[in-house]
Short mmCIF file of C-alpha atoms in Angstrom, two decimals:
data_model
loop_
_atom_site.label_atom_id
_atom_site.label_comp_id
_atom_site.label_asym_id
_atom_site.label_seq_id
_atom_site.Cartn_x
_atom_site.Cartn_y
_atom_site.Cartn_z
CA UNK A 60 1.70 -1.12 2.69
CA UNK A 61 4.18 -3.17 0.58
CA UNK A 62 3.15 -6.30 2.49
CA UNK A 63 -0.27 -5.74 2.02
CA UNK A 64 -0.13 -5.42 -1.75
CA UNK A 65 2.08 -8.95 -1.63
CA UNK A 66 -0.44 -10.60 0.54
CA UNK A 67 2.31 -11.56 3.14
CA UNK A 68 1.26 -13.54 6.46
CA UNK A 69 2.56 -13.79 9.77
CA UNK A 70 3.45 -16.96 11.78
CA UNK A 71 2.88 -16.72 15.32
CA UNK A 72 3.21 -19.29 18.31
CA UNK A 73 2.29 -19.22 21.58
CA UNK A 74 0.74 -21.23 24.71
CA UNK A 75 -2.54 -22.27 22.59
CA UNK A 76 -0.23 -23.61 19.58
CA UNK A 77 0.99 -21.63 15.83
CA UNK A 78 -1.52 -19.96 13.81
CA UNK A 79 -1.07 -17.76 10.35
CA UNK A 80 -2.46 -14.39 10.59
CA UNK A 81 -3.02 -12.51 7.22
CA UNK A 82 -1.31 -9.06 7.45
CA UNK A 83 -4.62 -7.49 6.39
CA UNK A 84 -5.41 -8.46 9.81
CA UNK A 85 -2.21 -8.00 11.99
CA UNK A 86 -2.30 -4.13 12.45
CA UNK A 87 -5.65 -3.43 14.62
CA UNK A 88 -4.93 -0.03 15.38
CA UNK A 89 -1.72 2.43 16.15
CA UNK A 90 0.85 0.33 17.17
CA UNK A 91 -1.51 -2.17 18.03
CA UNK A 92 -0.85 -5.60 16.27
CA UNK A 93 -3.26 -8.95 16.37
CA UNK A 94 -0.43 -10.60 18.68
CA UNK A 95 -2.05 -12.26 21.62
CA UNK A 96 -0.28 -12.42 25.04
CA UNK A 97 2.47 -14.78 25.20
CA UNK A 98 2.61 -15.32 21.44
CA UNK A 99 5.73 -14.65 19.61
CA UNK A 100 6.44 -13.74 15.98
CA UNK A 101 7.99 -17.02 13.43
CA UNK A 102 8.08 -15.72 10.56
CA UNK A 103 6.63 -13.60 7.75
CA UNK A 104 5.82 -15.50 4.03
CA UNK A 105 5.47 -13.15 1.41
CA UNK A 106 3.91 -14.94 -1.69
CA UNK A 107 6.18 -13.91 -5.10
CA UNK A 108 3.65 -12.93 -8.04
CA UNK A 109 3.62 -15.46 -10.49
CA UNK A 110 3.30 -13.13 -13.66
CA UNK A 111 4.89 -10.59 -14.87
CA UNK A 112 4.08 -7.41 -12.68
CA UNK A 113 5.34 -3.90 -11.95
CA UNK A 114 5.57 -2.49 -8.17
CA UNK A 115 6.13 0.34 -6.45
CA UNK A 116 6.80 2.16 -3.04
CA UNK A 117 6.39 6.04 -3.13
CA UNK A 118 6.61 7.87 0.39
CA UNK A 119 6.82 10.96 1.51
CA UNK A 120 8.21 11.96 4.30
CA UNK A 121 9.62 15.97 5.27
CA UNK A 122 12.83 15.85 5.18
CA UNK A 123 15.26 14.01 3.36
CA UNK A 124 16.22 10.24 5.28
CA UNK A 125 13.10 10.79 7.91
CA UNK A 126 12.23 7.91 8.90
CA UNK A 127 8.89 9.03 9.75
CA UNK A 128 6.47 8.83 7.04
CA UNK A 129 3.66 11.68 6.08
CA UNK A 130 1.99 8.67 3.40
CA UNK A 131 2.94 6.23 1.54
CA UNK A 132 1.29 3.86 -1.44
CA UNK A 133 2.36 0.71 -2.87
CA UNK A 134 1.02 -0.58 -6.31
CA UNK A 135 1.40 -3.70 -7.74
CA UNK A 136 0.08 -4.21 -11.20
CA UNK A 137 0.29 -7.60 -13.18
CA UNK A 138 0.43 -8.39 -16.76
CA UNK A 139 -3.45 -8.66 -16.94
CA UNK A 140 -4.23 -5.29 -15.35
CA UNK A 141 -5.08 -6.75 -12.21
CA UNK A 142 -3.81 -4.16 -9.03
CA UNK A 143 -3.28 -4.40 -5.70
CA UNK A 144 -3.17 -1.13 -3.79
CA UNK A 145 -2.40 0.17 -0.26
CA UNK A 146 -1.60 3.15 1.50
CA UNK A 147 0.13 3.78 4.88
CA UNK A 148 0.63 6.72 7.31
CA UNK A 149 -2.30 8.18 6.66
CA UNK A 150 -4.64 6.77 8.95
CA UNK A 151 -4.88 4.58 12.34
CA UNK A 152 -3.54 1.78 10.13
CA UNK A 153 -2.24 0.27 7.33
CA UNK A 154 -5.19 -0.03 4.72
CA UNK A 155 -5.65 -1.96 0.65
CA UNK A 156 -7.71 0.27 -1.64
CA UNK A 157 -10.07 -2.79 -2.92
CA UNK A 158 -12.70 -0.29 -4.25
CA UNK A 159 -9.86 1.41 -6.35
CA UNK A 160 -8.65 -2.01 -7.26
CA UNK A 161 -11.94 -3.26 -8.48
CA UNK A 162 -12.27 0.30 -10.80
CA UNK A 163 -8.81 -0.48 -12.34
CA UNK A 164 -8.57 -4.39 -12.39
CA UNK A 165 -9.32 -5.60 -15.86
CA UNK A 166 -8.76 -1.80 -17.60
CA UNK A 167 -5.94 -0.78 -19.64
CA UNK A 168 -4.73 2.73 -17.42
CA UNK A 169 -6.29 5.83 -18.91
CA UNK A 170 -6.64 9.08 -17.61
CA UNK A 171 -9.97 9.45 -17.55
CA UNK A 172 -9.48 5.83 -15.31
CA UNK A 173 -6.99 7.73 -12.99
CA UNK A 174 -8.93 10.80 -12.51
CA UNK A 175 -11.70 8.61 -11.16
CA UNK A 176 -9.35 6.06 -8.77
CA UNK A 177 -8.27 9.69 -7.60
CA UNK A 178 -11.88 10.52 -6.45
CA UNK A 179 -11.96 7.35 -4.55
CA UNK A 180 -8.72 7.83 -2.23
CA UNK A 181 -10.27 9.81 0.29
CA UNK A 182 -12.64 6.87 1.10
CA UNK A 183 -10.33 4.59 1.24
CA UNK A 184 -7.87 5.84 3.06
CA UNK A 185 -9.56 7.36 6.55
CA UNK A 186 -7.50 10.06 6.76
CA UNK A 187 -6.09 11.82 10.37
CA UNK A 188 -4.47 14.74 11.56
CA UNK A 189 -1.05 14.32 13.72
CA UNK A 190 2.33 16.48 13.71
CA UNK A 191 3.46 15.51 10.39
CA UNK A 192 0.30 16.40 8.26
CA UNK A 193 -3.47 17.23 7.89
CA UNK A 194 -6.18 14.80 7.26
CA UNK A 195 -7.00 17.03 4.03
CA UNK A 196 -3.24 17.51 3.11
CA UNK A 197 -2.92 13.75 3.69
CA UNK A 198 -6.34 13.15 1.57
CA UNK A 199 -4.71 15.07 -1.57
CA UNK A 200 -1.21 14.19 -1.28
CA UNK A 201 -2.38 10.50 -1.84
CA UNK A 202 -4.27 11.58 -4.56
CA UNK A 203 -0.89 12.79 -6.24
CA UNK A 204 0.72 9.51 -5.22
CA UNK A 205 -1.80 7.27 -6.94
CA UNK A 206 -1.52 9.09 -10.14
CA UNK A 207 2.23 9.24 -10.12
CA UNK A 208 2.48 5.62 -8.73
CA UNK A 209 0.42 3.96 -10.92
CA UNK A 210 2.08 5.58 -14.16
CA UNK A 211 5.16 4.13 -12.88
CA UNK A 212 4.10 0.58 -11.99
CA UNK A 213 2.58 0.10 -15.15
CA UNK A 214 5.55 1.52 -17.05
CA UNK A 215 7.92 -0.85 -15.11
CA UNK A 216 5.80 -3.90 -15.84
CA UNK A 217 5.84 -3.23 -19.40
CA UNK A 218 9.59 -2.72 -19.32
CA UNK A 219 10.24 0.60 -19.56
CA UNK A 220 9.57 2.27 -15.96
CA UNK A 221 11.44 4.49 -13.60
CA UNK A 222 15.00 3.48 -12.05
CA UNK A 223 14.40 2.21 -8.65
CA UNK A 224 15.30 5.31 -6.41
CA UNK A 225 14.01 7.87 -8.76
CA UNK A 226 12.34 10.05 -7.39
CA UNK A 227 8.12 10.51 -8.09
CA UNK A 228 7.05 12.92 -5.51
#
């Protein structure tokens, strides 16, 4: 999700020449990437914002240095309330909250304004059921996340945030 709040691209090449794919549109299902047959990956450009912002990564996972996620959000906020959200491991793939983003862009974070971002998550999210977690635990659990996530993002753009590798959840 952290490359879908950035914006990031990926540079391919193969037998009909390079193209740029947007990494909105590189994951196309689970484990199922836009990479066409006999196309190999270049690189990966990952656009720095150019005003002061605040980020974060919050996942949860079961047990402690799992690799395997349960869901994850990224938030980036910059210093004229404009966010870019996205969760991961929570549905077939990869997904930005624009909805969520459009409620909070321009608004100074309240919690009346988190309360109702929180009523959008399970819409934007598409929630599923595997081994690591229910569609509803996973719907709820990223409710949690948003609150906690965006308290923190905006705190760390305005200086004062959480310690990277504190833990939120």
């Amino acid at each position: 999700p952290a490359l879908l709040t950035l914006e990031a691209s990926v540079g391919v090449l193969g037998p009909d020449g390079a193209r740029t794919i947007p990494i909105g549109a590189w994951f196309v299902g689970p484990r199922e990437t836009a990479l066409k047959t006999g196309e190999v990956v270049t690189g990966l450009s990952i656009p720095i914002p150019d005003s002061p912002h605040g980020a974060i990564y919050l996942k949860l996972q079961r047990y402690e240095g799992e690799d395997l996620s349960q869901a994850g959000v990224t938030i980036l906020v910059t210093a004229d309330d404009s966010y870019r959200i996205a969760f991961g491991a929570v549905g077939p793939v990869p997904s930005r909250a624009h909805e969520i983003e459009s409620l909070l862009s321009g608004s100074a974070l309240t919690d009346e304004l988190i309360a109702e971002a929180q009523s959008l998550v399970p819409g934007a999210i598409s929630p599923i059921t595997d081994m690591r977690a229910t569609k509803e635990y996973r719907a709820r659990i990223c409710e949690v996340m948003l609150e906690r996530g965006l308290r923190a993002a905006v705190a760390r753009r305005d200086g004062h945030g959480p310690a990277y590798g504190t833990r939120l959840i």
